[in-house]
Amino acid sequence: MSSAAAPVAAVVGGLISALPAGRVIDDPDVLASYAHDDAEWAPHAVPLAVVRPRTAAEIQTVVRACLEHRTPVVPRGAGTGLSGGANATADCVVLSTEHMTEVLEIDGAERLAVVQPGVVNDDLRAVCAEQGLWYPPDPASSPWSTIGGNVATNAGGVCCVKYGVTRDYVLGMQIVNGLGELVRLGRRTAKGVTGLDLAGLMVGSEGTLGVITEVTVKLRPARAPEHTVAGYFDSVVDAGRAVAAITAAGLTPSALELVDRTCLEAVDAWKNMGLAAEADVVLLGRSDAPGAAGDAEAAEMLRHFSDAGATFSAQAADAEEAEALFAARRLAYPALERLGPVLTEDVCVPRAAVPEMLGRIQEIGRRHDTTIANIAHAGDGNLHPLLITPIGDEPARRRAQAAFEEILTDALALGGTVTGEHGVGLLKRDGLEREQAPEVLAMQRAVKAALDPHGILNPGKVV
């Protein structure tokens, strides 16, 4: 056995002997399927092994074994991330929480839930709904993404324009840190300021500071049915003006989403929903204000749609029609993936700058001869330009990468940020260094060194 193979055999063999049967995967064909998340443009490698634990104690065993051999650990949820945060690195162990799917507790009186990290977002929402409760964070990947992954990236979603992002709902968690210690952070109470907010620090840390083994989230009472409105526009810039006007008017819709023609055509070709023939851009708004207040807010959104140049605008006639419209929004990304490799942007700009940024994105696409589709959580300025290239076309990939970097530059120039909800991972590391001061980066690296002194937790990601 070569000197390089000996440590590999030691760590994999040690994991197999220390864990129950079936937890460790070392079949090369299966390992390849865990090499990357949905950010296939980011660098990735085939891991040494994949471990699928079912308990916090088993996660601790994995981290301690990898710590002994100084083997990198890459935590992974459902693999739906879009920045490469769960991409495997050379000679790493991927720790997948996909089998940790138990909802451990729903406390209606305290309005909280305790879940394992592999619970799918929509599954938690469904369990909460049975008890008249609601977990608001709803990324477009909610039918597939997990709570652990959502916490690791501080995921946003459709309704965060009004209700906030994942960070706003995390009360506490249990983690295994870089020393192999199993610790509980945060609280279960409605308020609590004892010590530093280490649970908050973990949210958005992308597996670089600890491996999440359990999460406690706060819940809200279930909402009344929403009022849904739609506006059709001839350009993304006109739709952006409607967004800016709604914001300036002081409205707080429960959703305000944008989908352009490229996305609509891709969804229509896949699901035959009939939207693409009617609009170049669709702006979808929702109000969950009760009774007459909801009707009034919906009507005011429609007025702003018309004033910004909508060619058609109307309120959805029933819940089925409304859900079909938002289904098109959620299906946009997987529909575009059918056309070729997709490089996903995630910039966020001030809401008043949405029309300007959308116009710049269009111009960048033309200048770099790159197809750019647009979907957006428009109500909070979080834009998702999707850069599409033909399969195997390397010159097109280089043009798309240049366009990607220029979009980051323009977002920063308009007072924005390089990532609103997908995380830094690998794709945005250069953007992070462009956005934040060296002193701030040094502070973050100091935190990483304190909690993961041996550098085994998701190395090379974020900072």
Coordinates of C-alpha atoms in Angstrom, one line a residue:
M1 CA 0.0 0.0 0.0
S2 CA 1.4 3.4 -0.9
S3 CA 2.0 6.1 1.7
A4 CA -0.9 8.2 0.3
A5 CA -3.3 5.2 0.3
A6 CA -2.5 4.3 4.0
P7 CA -4.2 7.4 5.6
V8 CA -7.2 7.0 3.2
A9 CA -7.6 3.4 4.3
A10 CA -7.2 4.3 7.9
V11 CA -9.9 7.0 7.9
V12 CA -12.4 5.1 5.8
G13 CA -11.8 1.8 7.6
G14 CA -12.1 3.6 11.0
L15 CA -15.4 5.1 10.0
I16 CA -16.8 1.7 8.8
S17 CA -15.8 0.1 12.1
A18 CA -17.0 2.9 14.3
L19 CA -20.5 3.4 12.8
P20 CA -23.5 1.1 12.2
A21 CA -23.6 -0.9 9.0
G22 CA -24.6 1.0 5.9
R23 CA -23.6 4.4 7.2
V24 CA -20.4 4.7 5.1
I25 CA -20.4 4.7 1.3
D26 CA -17.2 4.1 -0.6
D27 CA -18.5 2.8 -3.9
P28 CA -16.8 5.0 -6.6
D29 CA -20.0 5.3 -8.7
V30 CA -22.0 6.5 -5.8
L31 CA -19.3 8.8 -4.5
A32 CA -19.3 10.7 -7.9
S33 CA -23.0 11.7 -7.3
Y34 CA -21.9 13.5 -4.1
A35 CA -19.1 15.5 -5.8
H36 CA -21.0 18.8 -6.1
D37 CA -24.2 20.6 -5.2
D38 CA -26.2 22.4 -7.9
A39 CA -23.2 24.7 -8.5
E40 CA -21.6 22.4 -11.0
W41 CA -19.5 25.4 -12.3
A42 CA -17.6 25.5 -9.0
P43 CA -14.5 23.3 -8.5
H44 CA -15.2 19.9 -7.1
A45 CA -13.7 16.4 -6.5
V46 CA -14.8 12.9 -5.8
P47 CA -14.7 12.4 -2.0
L48 CA -12.9 9.6 -0.2
A49 CA -16.2 8.5 1.4
V50 CA -19.8 9.6 2.1
V51 CA -21.2 9.1 5.6
R52 CA -24.9 9.3 6.2
P53 CA -25.4 9.4 10.0
R54 CA -28.8 9.2 11.7
T55 CA -27.9 10.7 15.1
A56 CA -25.9 13.6 16.7
A57 CA -23.6 11.0 18.3
E58 CA -22.8 9.5 14.9
I59 CA -22.0 13.0 13.5
Q60 CA -19.6 13.5 16.5
T61 CA -18.0 10.1 15.7
V62 CA -17.4 11.2 12.1
V63 CA -15.9 14.5 13.0
R64 CA -13.6 13.0 15.7
A65 CA -12.4 10.3 13.3
C66 CA -11.7 12.9 10.6
L67 CA -10.0 15.1 13.2
E68 CA -7.7 12.3 14.2
H69 CA -6.5 11.9 10.6
R70 CA -6.8 15.6 9.7
T71 CA -9.3 14.7 7.0
P72 CA -11.6 17.4 5.7
V73 CA -15.3 17.1 6.4
V74 CA -17.8 18.6 4.0
P75 CA -21.3 18.8 5.4
R76 CA -24.1 18.3 2.9
G77 CA -27.9 18.6 3.1
A78 CA -29.9 17.8 0.0
G79 CA -27.3 19.2 -2.4
T80 CA -29.5 22.0 -3.7
G81 CA -27.0 24.8 -2.9
L82 CA -26.1 27.1 -5.7
S83 CA -22.6 28.4 -4.6
G84 CA -20.6 25.2 -4.3
G85 CA -20.7 25.3 -0.5
A86 CA -21.3 21.5 -0.4
N87 CA -18.9 20.6 -3.2
A88 CA -16.4 17.9 -2.2
T89 CA -12.7 18.7 -2.0
A90 CA -9.8 16.4 -2.6
D91 CA -9.4 13.6 0.0
C92 CA -12.5 14.7 2.0
V93 CA -15.4 12.9 3.7
V94 CA -18.8 14.2 2.7
L95 CA -21.1 14.1 5.7
S96 CA -24.7 13.9 4.4
T97 CA -27.6 14.6 6.8
E98 CA -30.1 13.3 4.3
H99 CA -31.3 10.5 6.6
M100 CA -31.7 12.8 9.7
T101 CA -35.4 13.6 8.8
E102 CA -37.2 13.5 12.1
V103 CA -39.4 16.4 13.3
L104 CA -38.6 15.9 17.0
E105 CA -41.1 18.4 18.5
I106 CA -43.8 20.9 17.7
D107 CA -44.7 23.1 20.7
G108 CA -47.8 25.0 19.8
A109 CA -47.9 27.0 23.1
E110 CA -44.3 28.2 22.7
R111 CA -44.6 28.3 18.9
L112 CA -41.4 26.4 18.1
A113 CA -40.2 23.3 16.4
V114 CA -37.2 21.1 17.0
V115 CA -36.0 19.2 13.9
Q116 CA -33.1 17.1 12.7
P117 CA -31.1 18.9 9.9
G118 CA -32.3 16.6 7.1
V119 CA -35.9 17.6 7.4
V120 CA -37.2 19.0 4.1
N121 CA -38.4 22.5 4.3
D122 CA -41.9 21.8 2.9
D123 CA -42.3 18.7 5.1
L124 CA -41.8 20.9 8.2
R125 CA -44.2 23.5 6.8
A126 CA -46.8 20.7 6.3
V127 CA -46.4 19.3 9.8
C128 CA -46.8 22.8 11.2
A129 CA -49.9 23.5 9.1
E130 CA -51.6 20.5 10.7
Q131 CA -51.4 22.4 14.0
G132 CA -52.4 25.8 12.7
L133 CA -48.8 27.0 12.7
W134 CA -46.5 28.3 10.0
Y135 CA -42.7 28.3 9.3
P136 CA -42.2 31.2 7.0
P137 CA -38.8 30.8 5.3
D138 CA -39.6 29.4 1.8
P139 CA -36.7 29.2 -0.6
A140 CA -37.7 28.2 -4.2
S141 CA -36.1 24.9 -3.4
S142 CA -38.4 24.3 -0.4
P143 CA -39.8 21.0 -1.9
W144 CA -36.3 19.6 -1.8
S145 CA -33.9 21.6 0.4
T146 CA -33.4 20.8 4.1
I147 CA -33.6 22.9 7.2
G148 CA -30.0 22.2 8.0
G149 CA -28.9 23.4 4.5
N150 CA -31.2 26.4 4.8
V151 CA -29.6 27.4 8.2
A152 CA -26.1 26.8 6.8
T153 CA -26.7 29.3 4.0
N154 CA -29.2 31.6 5.8
A155 CA -31.7 30.9 3.0
G156 CA -34.3 33.5 2.0
G157 CA -37.3 32.8 -0.1
V158 CA -40.5 34.2 -1.6
C159 CA -42.1 35.6 1.6
C160 CA -38.9 37.0 3.2
V161 CA -39.8 40.4 1.7
K162 CA -42.2 40.7 4.6
Y163 CA -41.3 38.0 7.1
G164 CA -37.5 37.8 7.0
V165 CA -35.0 35.1 6.3
T166 CA -33.9 31.9 8.0
R167 CA -31.8 33.7 10.6
D168 CA -34.9 35.4 11.9
Y169 CA -36.4 32.1 12.9
V170 CA -33.5 30.2 14.4
L171 CA -33.7 30.1 18.2
G172 CA -31.0 27.5 18.8
M173 CA -29.2 24.5 17.6
Q174 CA -26.9 21.6 18.5
I175 CA -23.6 21.3 16.6
V176 CA -20.4 19.4 16.5
N177 CA -17.5 21.9 16.4
G178 CA -14.0 21.5 14.9
L179 CA -12.7 20.0 18.1
G180 CA -15.3 17.2 17.9
E181 CA -17.3 18.6 20.8
L182 CA -21.1 18.2 20.8
V183 CA -22.6 21.5 22.1
R184 CA -25.9 23.2 22.3
L185 CA -26.3 26.9 21.3
G186 CA -29.0 29.4 21.7
R187 CA -32.3 29.0 23.6
R188 CA -35.9 27.9 23.5
T189 CA -37.3 31.1 25.1
A190 CA -38.9 34.0 23.2
K191 CA -36.1 36.3 24.5
G192 CA -32.5 35.6 25.7
V193 CA -29.3 37.6 25.6
T194 CA -27.0 35.5 27.7
G195 CA -23.5 35.5 26.3
L196 CA -22.5 35.9 22.7
D197 CA -25.0 34.9 20.0
L198 CA -23.1 31.8 18.8
A199 CA -26.3 30.2 17.3
G200 CA -26.7 33.3 15.2
L201 CA -23.0 33.1 14.2
M202 CA -23.6 29.5 12.9
V203 CA -26.5 30.7 10.6
G204 CA -24.9 31.3 7.2
S205 CA -21.5 29.9 8.1
E206 CA -21.9 27.2 5.4
G207 CA -20.5 24.3 7.5
T208 CA -17.2 26.1 8.2
L209 CA -17.7 26.5 11.9
G210 CA -19.6 23.4 12.9
V211 CA -21.8 20.6 11.7
I212 CA -25.5 21.1 12.6
T213 CA -27.1 18.1 14.3
E214 CA -30.4 19.7 15.4
V215 CA -32.2 23.0 15.0
T216 CA -34.9 24.8 17.0
V217 CA -36.9 27.3 15.0
K218 CA -39.7 29.6 16.0
L219 CA -43.1 29.5 14.3
R220 CA -45.9 31.8 13.6
P221 CA -49.7 31.3 13.5
A222 CA -51.1 30.1 10.2
R223 CA -52.1 33.0 7.8
A224 CA -55.3 33.8 6.1
P225 CA -55.4 33.0 2.3
E226 CA -53.3 35.5 0.3
H227 CA -54.5 37.8 -2.5
T228 CA -52.4 37.2 -5.6
V229 CA -51.9 39.7 -8.4
A230 CA -50.0 39.5 -11.7
G231 CA -48.7 42.1 -14.1
Y232 CA -47.4 41.5 -17.6
F233 CA -44.6 43.8 -18.9
D234 CA -42.7 44.3 -22.1
S235 CA -39.3 44.7 -20.3
V236 CA -37.6 43.8 -17.1
V237 CA -36.9 47.4 -16.6
D238 CA -40.5 48.4 -16.6
A239 CA -41.2 45.6 -14.1
G240 CA -38.4 46.9 -12.0
R241 CA -40.0 50.4 -12.0
A242 CA -43.2 48.8 -10.6
V243 CA -41.1 47.2 -7.8
A244 CA -39.5 50.5 -6.9
A245 CA -42.8 52.3 -6.9
I246 CA -44.4 49.7 -4.6
T247 CA -41.5 50.1 -2.2
A248 CA -41.6 53.9 -2.3
A249 CA -45.4 53.8 -1.6
G250 CA -44.7 52.0 1.7
L251 CA -46.4 48.8 0.7
T252 CA -45.1 45.5 2.2
P253 CA -46.4 42.7 0.1
S254 CA -46.0 39.1 1.4
A255 CA -44.4 38.3 -2.0
L256 CA -43.2 40.3 -5.0
E257 CA -41.5 38.0 -7.6
L258 CA -40.2 38.5 -11.1
V259 CA -40.0 36.0 -13.9
D260 CA -38.8 36.9 -17.4
R261 CA -39.6 35.5 -20.9
T262 CA -36.6 33.2 -21.1
C263 CA -37.7 31.5 -17.8
L264 CA -41.3 31.4 -18.9
E265 CA -40.5 29.7 -22.2
A266 CA -38.4 27.1 -20.5
V267 CA -41.1 26.3 -17.9
D268 CA -43.8 26.3 -20.7
A269 CA -41.7 23.9 -22.8
W270 CA -41.4 21.6 -19.8
K271 CA -44.9 22.0 -18.2
N272 CA -47.1 23.6 -20.9
M273 CA -48.4 26.3 -18.6
G274 CA -49.3 28.8 -21.3
L275 CA -47.6 31.9 -19.8
A276 CA -44.8 32.6 -22.3
A277 CA -47.1 33.5 -25.1
E278 CA -48.7 36.3 -23.1
A279 CA -45.8 38.1 -21.5
D280 CA -42.2 39.1 -21.8
V281 CA -42.0 39.6 -18.0
V282 CA -44.4 38.6 -15.2
L283 CA -44.4 40.4 -11.9
L284 CA -46.2 38.4 -9.2
G285 CA -47.4 40.1 -6.0
R286 CA -49.2 38.8 -2.9
S287 CA -50.9 40.4 0.1
D288 CA -51.7 38.4 3.2
A289 CA -53.4 41.4 5.0
P290 CA -56.7 40.2 6.3
G291 CA -60.1 41.1 4.7
A292 CA -60.6 44.5 3.1
A293 CA -57.0 45.5 3.9
G294 CA -55.7 42.7 1.7
D295 CA -58.1 43.7 -1.1
A296 CA -56.9 47.3 -0.9
E297 CA -53.2 46.3 -0.9
A298 CA -53.7 44.1 -3.9
A299 CA -55.5 46.9 -5.7
E300 CA -52.7 49.3 -5.0
M301 CA -50.1 46.9 -6.3
L302 CA -52.1 46.6 -9.5
R303 CA -52.2 50.4 -9.8
H304 CA -48.5 50.6 -9.6
F305 CA -48.2 47.8 -12.2
S306 CA -50.3 49.8 -14.6
D307 CA -48.5 53.1 -13.9
A308 CA -45.1 51.4 -14.7
G309 CA -46.4 50.2 -18.1
A310 CA -47.9 46.8 -17.5
T311 CA -49.6 45.6 -20.7
F312 CA -52.0 43.5 -18.5
S313 CA -52.6 43.2 -14.8
A314 CA -55.2 41.4 -12.7
Q315 CA -56.0 39.7 -9.5
A316 CA -56.0 35.9 -9.6
A317 CA -59.5 34.5 -9.7
D318 CA -59.0 31.6 -7.3
A319 CA -56.3 29.8 -5.3
E320 CA -55.6 27.3 -8.0
E321 CA -54.8 30.0 -10.5
A322 CA -52.6 31.8 -8.0
E323 CA -50.7 28.6 -7.2
A324 CA -50.1 28.0 -10.9
L325 CA -48.5 31.4 -11.3
F326 CA -46.1 30.9 -8.3
A327 CA -45.4 27.3 -9.5
A328 CA -44.0 28.8 -12.7
R329 CA -41.6 30.9 -10.5
R330 CA -40.4 27.9 -8.5
L331 CA -40.0 25.8 -11.6
A332 CA -37.8 28.3 -13.5
Y333 CA -34.4 27.1 -12.3
P334 CA -34.9 23.3 -13.0
A335 CA -36.6 24.2 -16.3
L336 CA -33.5 26.2 -17.4
E337 CA -31.2 23.4 -16.4
R338 CA -32.7 21.4 -19.1
L339 CA -31.3 23.8 -21.7
G340 CA -27.6 23.6 -20.6
P341 CA -25.3 24.4 -17.7
V342 CA -26.6 27.3 -15.6
L343 CA -24.4 29.7 -13.7
T344 CA -26.6 31.3 -11.1
E345 CA -26.2 34.8 -9.7
D346 CA -27.5 36.0 -6.4
V347 CA -26.9 39.7 -6.1
C348 CA -29.0 42.0 -3.9
V349 CA -29.3 45.7 -4.5
P350 CA -31.3 48.5 -2.8
R351 CA -34.9 48.2 -4.0
A352 CA -34.8 51.6 -5.6
A353 CA -31.9 50.4 -7.8
V354 CA -33.8 47.3 -9.1
P355 CA -34.8 48.8 -12.5
E356 CA -31.2 50.1 -13.0
M357 CA -29.6 46.8 -12.1
L358 CA -32.0 44.8 -14.3
G359 CA -31.1 47.1 -17.2
R360 CA -27.4 46.6 -16.6
I361 CA -27.8 42.8 -16.5
Q362 CA -29.5 43.0 -19.9
E363 CA -26.7 45.0 -21.4
I364 CA -24.1 42.7 -19.9
G365 CA -25.7 39.8 -21.5
R366 CA -25.7 41.5 -24.9
R367 CA -22.1 42.7 -24.5
H368 CA -20.8 39.2 -23.7
D369 CA -23.1 37.3 -26.1
T370 CA -24.5 35.4 -23.2
T371 CA -28.1 34.3 -22.6
I372 CA -29.2 35.6 -19.2
A373 CA -32.6 34.7 -17.8
N374 CA -34.0 36.7 -14.9
I375 CA -35.9 35.6 -11.9
A376 CA -35.9 37.7 -8.7
H377 CA -37.2 38.1 -5.2
A378 CA -37.8 41.6 -6.6
G379 CA -39.5 43.0 -3.5
D380 CA -36.3 42.9 -1.5
G381 CA -33.9 43.6 -4.4
N382 CA -32.6 40.0 -4.5
L383 CA -31.9 39.3 -8.2
H384 CA -31.1 35.9 -9.7
P385 CA -29.7 36.4 -13.2
L386 CA -29.2 32.9 -14.7
L387 CA -26.4 32.6 -17.2
I388 CA -27.0 29.7 -19.7
T389 CA -24.4 28.2 -22.0
P390 CA -24.7 25.3 -24.5
I391 CA -23.3 22.0 -23.3
G392 CA -19.6 21.6 -24.1
D393 CA -19.1 25.2 -25.4
E394 CA -16.0 26.4 -23.6
P395 CA -15.8 29.9 -25.3
A396 CA -19.5 30.4 -24.2
R397 CA -18.5 29.4 -20.6
R398 CA -15.7 31.9 -20.6
R399 CA -18.0 34.7 -21.8
A400 CA -20.6 33.7 -19.2
Q401 CA -17.9 33.8 -16.4
A402 CA -16.9 37.3 -17.5
A403 CA -20.5 38.4 -17.5
F404 CA -20.9 36.9 -14.0
E405 CA -18.0 39.0 -12.7
E406 CA -19.3 42.1 -14.3
I407 CA -22.7 41.6 -12.7
L408 CA -21.0 41.5 -9.3
T409 CA -19.1 44.7 -10.1
D410 CA -22.3 46.5 -11.0
A411 CA -24.2 45.3 -8.0
L412 CA -21.5 46.6 -5.7
A413 CA -21.4 49.9 -7.6
L414 CA -25.1 50.3 -6.9
G415 CA -24.6 49.8 -3.1
G416 CA -25.5 46.1 -3.2
T417 CA -24.0 42.8 -2.1
V418 CA -22.7 39.8 -4.0
T419 CA -25.0 37.3 -2.4
G420 CA -28.4 37.8 -0.9
E421 CA -29.2 34.2 0.1
H422 CA -27.2 31.5 -1.7
G423 CA -24.1 32.0 0.3
V424 CA -20.4 32.5 -0.6
G425 CA -19.3 28.9 -1.0
L426 CA -16.8 28.8 -3.8
L427 CA -18.3 30.9 -6.5
K428 CA -18.4 34.1 -4.5
R429 CA -15.1 34.0 -2.6
D430 CA -13.6 36.7 -4.9
G431 CA -16.8 38.7 -4.6
L432 CA -16.5 38.5 -0.8
E433 CA -13.0 40.0 -0.9
R434 CA -14.2 42.7 -3.2
E435 CA -17.1 43.6 -0.9
Q436 CA -15.6 43.5 2.5
A437 CA -12.6 45.3 4.0
P438 CA -9.4 43.3 4.9
E439 CA -10.0 44.0 8.6
V440 CA -13.4 42.4 8.4
L441 CA -12.1 39.4 6.6
A442 CA -9.4 39.0 9.2
M443 CA -12.1 39.0 11.9
Q444 CA -14.0 36.2 10.2
R445 CA -10.8 34.1 9.7
A446 CA -10.1 34.6 13.4
V447 CA -13.5 33.2 14.3
K448 CA -12.9 30.2 12.0
A449 CA -9.5 29.5 13.5
A450 CA -11.0 29.6 17.0
L451 CA -13.8 27.2 16.3
D452 CA -12.0 24.9 13.8
P453 CA -8.4 25.2 14.8
H454 CA -7.3 22.3 12.7
G455 CA -9.1 23.5 9.6
I456 CA -11.1 20.3 8.8
L457 CA -14.6 21.8 8.5
N458 CA -15.4 22.6 4.9
P459 CA -12.0 24.0 4.1
G460 CA -11.6 26.4 1.2
K461 CA -15.1 27.7 1.4
V462 CA -16.3 31.2 2.3
V463 CA -13.2 32.6 4.1

